[in-house]
Amino acid sequence: MRVLASEYMYWAKNQAAVRYALGSSEVPACALDRWPIAIADLELDGRSRYRYPPLREAIARHDGVTADRVVMADGTSMANMLAMAALIAPGDEVVAEHPVYEPMVAAAQFLGATVRSFERRGPDFAIDPGEVERAVMPKTRLILLTNLHNPTGNLADAATLRAVADIAVRVGAHVLVDEVYLDAALPSQQTAALLGDRFVVTSSLTKCYGLSGIRCGWIIASPELAERMWRLNELFAVAQSHAAERLALIAFEHLHEVASANAALLQHNRALANAFFASRDDLECSPMTGGITAFPRLISGDVNALYRLLVERYDTSIVPGRFFGAAGHFRLGVGQPTEIVAAGLERLGAALDSLK
């Protein structure tokens, strides 16, 4: 049956706001008015700028590729949809990691693909190329990964990604890597797109930069695939909002400044989360070494009951693991201001204690 919606995205967009948002998976919003911006800078003349070259070139510089490999899209979700629409057809097979970011699988199923899974096993959820190889079949045309892994934050290194690409080559598949969290990795990492044309990668200025409102997403692919995706975008959106493109270009001019502040925040908040995990005998979670999210396992009890208790009594949120195919886990984010994360962890501890 064709999938026509993302259950996770609908749930996420319709939750009541809470003060202690451990369910958030991004850094604090970046206020663009911190830099001098005039209305004239947004070129509000009613025109669109086809494949806006200055922004395309800024994205290319950010990822260390040539501009002919860059396709712009409205956020990472649209980038994933465009990439998959260019790479798969109805009846094709897609192999996806598990736990999995559900909107990626939903998009593949919307496009008519059959989805098989390979396991990323806890507690660290690293990719085992042997698991990938066992899942891949002759009809596989695409392997779906997130790096850093959403929801766990695990980093796949270049050797692991090359091993997955070798498997893809044997059946004529591509590897799509959603890298929206990669700029929060420690140590810093290069995009998988630099490992060869077998890789197609997507990202945006959302999770690591707090700029979700301008919907600046992109795809990096071979020039031939990139052109195919641009032509597909003419079916979906024709062109991006030019005012948003201009704001994105201004953001790229100041991206190092934004990233530097976020790096210190995340380092401090990860240490708070790791101390919290180490203090709990009712949770299992590998220490956070980078990234914005963790995926603790509740050793006993009902994660959905924990979620309801946190929202109703403690004004705090988490994301139940059922949305990633792992009902005994929950996703926890450490990207918000330290006072929010610290107080949220205290409230999570109190909720866990009350359920014993």
Short mmCIF file of C-alpha atoms in Angstrom, two decimals:
data_model
loop_
_atom_site.label_atom_id
_atom_site.label_comp_id
_atom_site.label_asym_id
_atom_site.label_seq_id
_atom_site.Cartn_x
_atom_site.Cartn_y
_atom_site.Cartn_z
CA MET A 1 0.00 0.00 0.00
CA ARG A 2 1.40 3.38 -1.04
CA VAL A 3 2.52 5.58 1.86
CA LEU A 4 1.04 9.08 1.66
CA ALA A 5 2.27 10.68 4.88
CA SER A 6 5.02 10.69 7.50
CA GLU A 7 3.59 9.62 10.84
CA TYR A 8 6.58 11.02 12.72
CA MET A 9 6.52 14.41 11.03
CA TYR A 10 2.79 14.83 11.66
CA TRP A 11 3.27 13.90 15.31
CA ALA A 12 6.28 16.20 15.73
CA LYS A 13 4.55 19.22 14.21
CA ASN A 14 1.40 18.81 16.32
CA GLN A 15 2.81 18.41 19.83
CA ALA A 16 2.04 21.04 22.44
CA ALA A 17 5.01 23.27 23.22
CA VAL A 18 6.92 22.52 26.43
CA ARG A 19 9.50 24.57 28.30
CA TYR A 20 12.15 21.84 28.62
CA ALA A 21 12.37 20.55 25.08
CA LEU A 22 14.64 17.53 25.25
CA GLY A 23 12.66 16.36 22.23
CA SER A 24 14.29 19.10 20.15
CA SER A 25 16.98 17.85 17.78
CA GLU A 26 18.63 21.11 16.77
CA VAL A 27 20.62 23.99 18.21
CA PRO A 28 18.93 27.25 19.27
CA ALA A 29 17.44 29.37 16.51
CA CYS A 30 19.91 31.74 14.90
CA ALA A 31 18.56 35.31 14.71
CA LEU A 32 19.58 36.64 11.31
CA ASP A 33 19.02 40.22 12.45
CA ARG A 34 22.24 39.94 14.45
CA TRP A 35 23.88 41.05 11.18
CA PRO A 36 23.01 44.26 9.32
CA ILE A 37 20.46 43.24 6.69
CA ALA A 38 18.44 45.72 4.64
CA ILE A 39 15.30 44.93 2.66
CA ALA A 40 17.30 45.73 -0.48
CA ASP A 41 19.63 42.83 0.35
CA LEU A 42 16.75 40.40 -0.26
CA GLU A 43 16.17 41.52 -3.89
CA LEU A 44 12.38 41.70 -3.49
CA ASP A 45 11.71 42.47 -7.14
CA GLY A 46 9.37 39.56 -7.88
CA ARG A 47 11.95 37.58 -9.82
CA SER A 48 13.27 34.14 -9.06
CA ARG A 49 16.92 33.38 -9.77
CA TYR A 50 17.14 30.11 -11.63
CA ARG A 51 19.54 27.75 -9.82
CA TYR A 52 20.83 30.84 -8.00
CA PRO A 53 24.59 30.59 -8.72
CA PRO A 54 25.95 32.51 -5.69
CA LEU A 55 24.21 30.20 -3.21
CA ARG A 56 25.08 27.12 -5.23
CA GLU A 57 28.73 28.17 -5.11
CA ALA A 58 28.58 28.88 -1.34
CA ILE A 59 27.24 25.37 -0.70
CA ALA A 60 29.94 23.92 -2.96
CA ARG A 61 32.66 25.72 -0.97
CA HIS A 62 31.15 24.49 2.30
CA ASP A 63 31.38 20.85 1.18
CA GLY A 64 34.57 21.11 -0.88
CA VAL A 65 32.97 20.17 -4.21
CA THR A 66 32.36 21.86 -7.55
CA ALA A 67 29.15 23.83 -8.06
CA ASP A 68 27.94 21.53 -10.85
CA ARG A 69 27.43 18.85 -8.18
CA VAL A 70 25.09 20.99 -6.05
CA VAL A 71 21.29 20.96 -6.18
CA MET A 72 19.35 23.31 -3.88
CA ALA A 73 16.15 22.16 -2.17
CA ASP A 74 13.67 23.34 0.45
CA GLY A 75 15.29 21.72 3.47
CA THR A 76 16.78 18.26 3.92
CA SER A 77 13.42 16.51 3.66
CA MET A 78 12.80 17.88 0.17
CA ALA A 79 16.42 17.14 -0.71
CA ASN A 80 15.88 13.51 0.27
CA MET A 81 12.68 13.33 -1.78
CA LEU A 82 14.34 14.83 -4.86
CA ALA A 83 17.35 12.54 -4.56
CA MET A 84 15.24 9.41 -4.17
CA ALA A 85 12.90 10.41 -7.00
CA ALA A 86 15.95 10.57 -9.28
CA LEU A 87 17.42 7.27 -8.08
CA ILE A 88 14.51 4.82 -7.69
CA ALA A 89 11.38 3.74 -9.55
CA PRO A 90 8.29 1.79 -8.52
CA GLY A 91 9.22 -1.83 -7.82
CA ASP A 92 12.84 -1.06 -6.95
CA GLU A 93 14.25 -2.20 -3.63
CA VAL A 94 15.71 0.15 -1.02
CA VAL A 95 17.79 -1.01 1.96
CA ALA A 96 17.51 1.25 5.01
CA GLU A 97 19.24 1.27 8.37
CA HIS A 98 17.31 0.35 11.53
CA PRO A 99 16.66 2.26 13.78
CA VAL A 100 15.64 4.59 10.98
CA TYR A 101 14.49 8.16 10.50
CA GLU A 102 10.95 7.38 9.39
CA PRO A 103 10.40 10.22 6.87
CA MET A 104 13.19 8.81 4.67
CA VAL A 105 11.53 5.40 4.54
CA ALA A 106 8.11 6.97 4.01
CA ALA A 107 9.45 8.91 1.01
CA ALA A 108 10.91 5.75 -0.53
CA GLN A 109 7.60 3.94 -0.05
CA PHE A 110 5.68 6.88 -1.52
CA LEU A 111 7.86 6.50 -4.62
CA GLY A 112 6.84 2.84 -4.91
CA ALA A 113 9.94 1.14 -3.55
CA THR A 114 10.05 -1.96 -1.39
CA VAL A 115 12.08 -1.34 1.77
CA ARG A 116 14.33 -3.89 3.46
CA SER A 117 16.32 -3.18 6.63
CA PHE A 118 19.71 -3.88 8.13
CA GLU A 119 20.33 -3.61 11.86
CA ARG A 120 22.49 -1.02 13.57
CA ARG A 121 22.84 -2.81 16.89
CA GLY A 122 23.03 -1.14 20.30
CA PRO A 123 24.42 0.10 22.46
CA ASP A 124 26.63 2.04 20.00
CA PHE A 125 24.56 1.48 16.80
CA ALA A 126 27.60 1.38 14.50
CA ILE A 127 27.16 0.27 10.89
CA ASP A 128 28.30 -3.31 10.31
CA PRO A 129 28.98 -3.71 6.56
CA GLY A 130 28.28 -7.42 6.95
CA GLU A 131 24.72 -6.58 8.00
CA VAL A 132 24.36 -4.32 4.97
CA GLU A 133 25.64 -7.03 2.65
CA ARG A 134 23.14 -9.56 3.99
CA ALA A 135 20.26 -7.14 3.36
CA VAL A 136 21.23 -6.09 -0.17
CA MET A 137 19.68 -8.07 -3.01
CA PRO A 138 20.01 -7.95 -6.83
CA LYS A 139 17.01 -5.56 -7.07
CA THR A 140 18.47 -3.12 -4.53
CA ARG A 141 18.96 0.28 -6.13
CA LEU A 142 19.54 2.46 -3.08
CA ILE A 143 20.99 2.17 0.43
CA LEU A 144 19.71 4.78 2.92
CA LEU A 145 21.95 6.03 5.73
CA THR A 146 22.08 8.99 8.11
CA ASN A 147 25.47 10.24 9.30
CA LEU A 148 25.52 11.23 12.07
CA HIS A 149 22.93 8.53 12.69
CA ASN A 150 19.46 9.83 13.45
CA PRO A 151 18.43 9.03 16.19
CA THR A 152 21.58 7.78 17.99
CA GLY A 153 24.29 10.24 16.89
CA ASN A 154 26.71 7.45 15.89
CA LEU A 155 29.43 8.52 13.44
CA ALA A 156 30.26 6.24 10.50
CA ASP A 157 33.87 6.74 9.43
CA ALA A 158 35.17 6.88 5.87
CA ALA A 159 36.35 3.25 5.89
CA THR A 160 32.88 2.03 6.86
CA LEU A 161 31.21 4.19 4.22
CA ARG A 162 33.62 2.93 1.55
CA ALA A 163 32.76 -0.64 2.52
CA VAL A 164 29.05 0.13 2.07
CA ALA A 165 29.78 1.73 -1.31
CA ASP A 166 31.64 -1.40 -2.42
CA ILE A 167 28.52 -3.43 -1.63
CA ALA A 168 26.36 -0.97 -3.57
CA VAL A 169 28.63 -1.17 -6.61
CA ARG A 170 28.16 -4.94 -6.85
CA VAL A 171 24.40 -4.55 -7.47
CA GLY A 172 24.44 -1.19 -9.26
CA ALA A 173 23.00 0.77 -6.34
CA HIS A 174 23.73 4.21 -4.91
CA VAL A 175 24.19 5.21 -1.27
CA LEU A 176 22.13 8.16 -0.05
CA VAL A 177 23.56 9.71 3.11
CA ASP A 178 21.56 12.33 5.03
CA GLU A 179 24.31 14.46 6.60
CA VAL A 180 22.17 17.09 8.30
CA TYR A 181 23.91 16.38 11.66
CA LEU A 182 27.43 15.85 10.27
CA ASP A 183 28.70 19.34 11.14
CA ALA A 184 28.21 18.45 14.83
CA ALA A 185 30.61 15.49 14.57
CA LEU A 186 33.80 15.29 16.63
CA PRO A 187 36.33 15.32 15.13
CA SER A 188 35.00 17.29 12.16
CA GLN A 189 34.28 15.20 9.08
CA GLN A 190 34.29 15.61 5.32
CA THR A 191 31.17 14.86 3.36
CA ALA A 192 30.78 11.33 1.99
CA ALA A 193 30.34 12.93 -1.43
CA LEU A 194 34.14 13.23 -1.56
CA LEU A 195 34.43 9.42 -1.37
CA GLY A 196 33.10 8.92 -4.90
CA ASP A 197 30.12 9.25 -7.22
CA ARG A 198 28.42 6.21 -5.71
CA PHE A 199 27.41 8.57 -2.87
CA VAL A 200 24.58 11.08 -2.96
CA VAL A 201 24.42 13.26 0.15
CA THR A 202 21.84 15.67 1.53
CA SER A 203 22.04 18.35 4.19
CA SER A 204 20.79 21.79 5.22
CA LEU A 205 21.32 24.74 7.55
CA THR A 206 18.76 23.42 10.04
CA LYS A 207 20.01 21.12 12.80
CA CYS A 208 23.56 22.39 13.33
CA TYR A 209 22.99 26.07 12.61
CA GLY A 210 19.49 26.88 13.90
CA LEU A 211 18.30 28.19 10.54
CA SER A 212 15.37 25.91 9.77
CA GLY A 213 13.12 28.86 8.92
CA ILE A 214 14.90 29.65 5.66
CA ARG A 215 14.64 26.03 4.42
CA CYS A 216 18.10 26.00 2.84
CA GLY A 217 18.75 22.38 1.91
CA TRP A 218 20.90 20.78 -0.75
CA ILE A 219 22.02 17.61 -2.51
CA ILE A 220 25.57 16.75 -3.60
CA ALA A 221 25.70 14.26 -6.48
CA SER A 222 27.60 13.61 -9.69
CA PRO A 223 27.02 16.35 -12.27
CA GLU A 224 24.81 14.03 -14.35
CA LEU A 225 22.63 13.07 -11.39
CA ALA A 226 22.55 16.66 -10.19
CA GLU A 227 21.14 17.76 -13.54
CA ARG A 228 18.47 15.05 -13.35
CA MET A 229 17.48 16.32 -9.89
CA TRP A 230 17.30 19.94 -11.05
CA ARG A 231 14.93 18.86 -13.81
CA LEU A 232 12.79 16.94 -11.31
CA ASN A 233 12.64 20.01 -9.09
CA GLU A 234 10.95 21.82 -11.95
CA LEU A 235 8.06 19.39 -11.46
CA PHE A 236 7.89 19.98 -7.70
CA ALA A 237 8.79 23.61 -6.96
CA VAL A 238 10.36 25.15 -10.11
CA ALA A 239 12.55 27.46 -8.02
CA GLN A 240 13.19 28.28 -4.39
CA SER A 241 11.97 31.43 -2.64
CA HIS A 242 14.57 33.99 -3.64
CA ALA A 243 14.34 35.99 -0.40
CA ALA A 244 15.17 32.77 1.47
CA GLU A 245 18.06 32.14 -0.91
CA ARG A 246 19.45 35.60 -0.16
CA LEU A 247 19.13 35.03 3.60
CA ALA A 248 20.90 31.67 3.22
CA LEU A 249 23.74 33.33 1.34
CA ILE A 250 24.11 35.91 4.14
CA ALA A 251 24.14 33.06 6.67
CA PHE A 252 26.91 31.26 4.77
CA GLU A 253 29.01 34.43 4.99
CA HIS A 254 28.80 34.17 8.81
CA LEU A 255 28.62 30.39 9.21
CA HIS A 256 31.90 30.03 11.10
CA GLU A 257 30.67 32.50 13.71
CA VAL A 258 27.43 30.55 14.19
CA ALA A 259 29.20 27.19 14.33
CA SER A 260 31.80 28.32 16.88
CA ALA A 261 29.16 29.31 19.44
CA ASN A 262 27.22 26.10 18.90
CA ALA A 263 30.30 23.89 19.30
CA ALA A 264 30.94 25.15 22.84
CA LEU A 265 27.26 24.78 23.76
CA LEU A 266 27.09 21.20 22.49
CA GLN A 267 30.33 20.17 24.19
CA HIS A 268 29.02 21.36 27.55
CA ASN A 269 25.56 19.87 27.10
CA ARG A 270 26.90 16.49 25.97
CA ALA A 271 28.92 16.32 29.19
CA LEU A 272 25.76 16.98 31.20
CA ALA A 273 23.91 14.22 29.34
CA ASN A 274 26.76 11.74 29.76
CA ALA A 275 26.88 12.37 33.50
CA PHE A 276 23.13 11.86 33.65
CA PHE A 277 23.28 8.56 31.73
CA ALA A 278 26.09 7.29 33.96
CA SER A 279 24.03 8.05 37.06
CA ARG A 280 21.00 6.01 35.96
CA ASP A 281 20.60 2.27 36.39
CA ASP A 282 17.29 2.35 34.50
CA LEU A 283 18.80 3.58 31.21
CA GLU A 284 21.32 2.11 28.78
CA CYS A 285 23.11 4.60 26.55
CA SER A 286 26.58 4.87 25.07
CA PRO A 287 28.31 8.16 25.97
CA MET A 288 27.82 10.99 23.52
CA THR A 289 31.10 11.78 21.74
CA GLY A 290 29.64 14.22 19.23
CA GLY A 291 26.37 15.21 17.67
CA ILE A 292 23.13 16.58 19.07
CA THR A 293 21.03 13.50 19.85
CA ALA A 294 21.25 10.33 21.93
CA PHE A 295 18.97 7.29 21.98
CA PRO A 296 18.77 5.78 25.48
CA ARG A 297 17.07 2.45 26.08
CA LEU A 298 14.59 2.30 28.95
CA ILE A 299 15.62 -0.94 30.64
CA SER A 300 12.13 -1.61 31.98
CA GLY A 301 8.83 0.20 31.60
CA ASP A 302 6.85 1.90 28.86
CA VAL A 303 8.48 4.75 26.93
CA ASN A 304 5.10 6.10 25.85
CA ALA A 305 4.00 6.32 29.50
CA LEU A 306 7.26 8.12 30.31
CA TYR A 307 6.62 10.58 27.49
CA ARG A 308 3.10 11.36 28.69
CA LEU A 309 4.28 11.83 32.26
CA LEU A 310 7.05 14.19 31.17
CA VAL A 311 4.68 16.35 29.14
CA GLU A 312 1.80 16.42 31.60
CA ARG A 313 3.66 16.78 34.90
CA TYR A 314 7.15 18.04 34.10
CA ASP A 315 6.68 20.36 31.06
CA THR A 316 9.38 18.33 29.31
CA SER A 317 9.57 16.41 26.03
CA ILE A 318 11.40 13.43 24.52
CA VAL A 319 10.69 11.58 21.26
CA PRO A 320 9.35 8.03 21.74
CA GLY A 321 11.46 5.45 19.97
CA ARG A 322 8.48 3.94 18.15
CA PHE A 323 8.97 6.60 15.48
CA PHE A 324 12.37 5.09 14.71
CA GLY A 325 11.24 1.46 14.92
CA ALA A 326 12.65 0.93 18.43
CA ALA A 327 9.82 1.22 20.95
CA GLY A 328 12.00 0.61 24.01
CA HIS A 329 14.16 3.68 23.31
CA PHE A 330 13.64 7.43 23.17
CA ARG A 331 15.50 10.21 21.39
CA LEU A 332 16.91 12.97 23.54
CA GLY A 333 18.42 16.19 22.19
CA VAL A 334 21.07 18.39 23.84
CA GLY A 335 21.07 21.30 21.40
CA GLN A 336 18.99 23.76 23.40
CA PRO A 337 20.44 26.37 25.83
CA THR A 338 22.26 24.75 28.75
CA GLU A 339 19.73 25.90 31.35
CA ILE A 340 16.97 24.14 29.38
CA VAL A 341 18.96 20.93 28.92
CA ALA A 342 20.10 20.80 32.57
CA ALA A 343 16.61 21.40 33.93
CA GLY A 344 15.13 18.96 31.43
CA LEU A 345 17.51 16.22 32.56
CA GLU A 346 16.54 16.87 36.18
CA ARG A 347 12.90 16.49 35.26
CA LEU A 348 13.58 13.36 33.24
CA GLY A 349 15.30 11.87 36.28
CA ALA A 350 12.35 12.76 38.50
CA ALA A 351 9.91 11.19 36.02
CA LEU A 352 11.99 8.01 35.82
CA ASP A 353 12.12 7.80 39.62
CA SER A 354 8.35 8.19 39.88
CA LEU A 355 7.81 5.25 37.52
CA LYS A 356 9.84 2.81 39.63
#
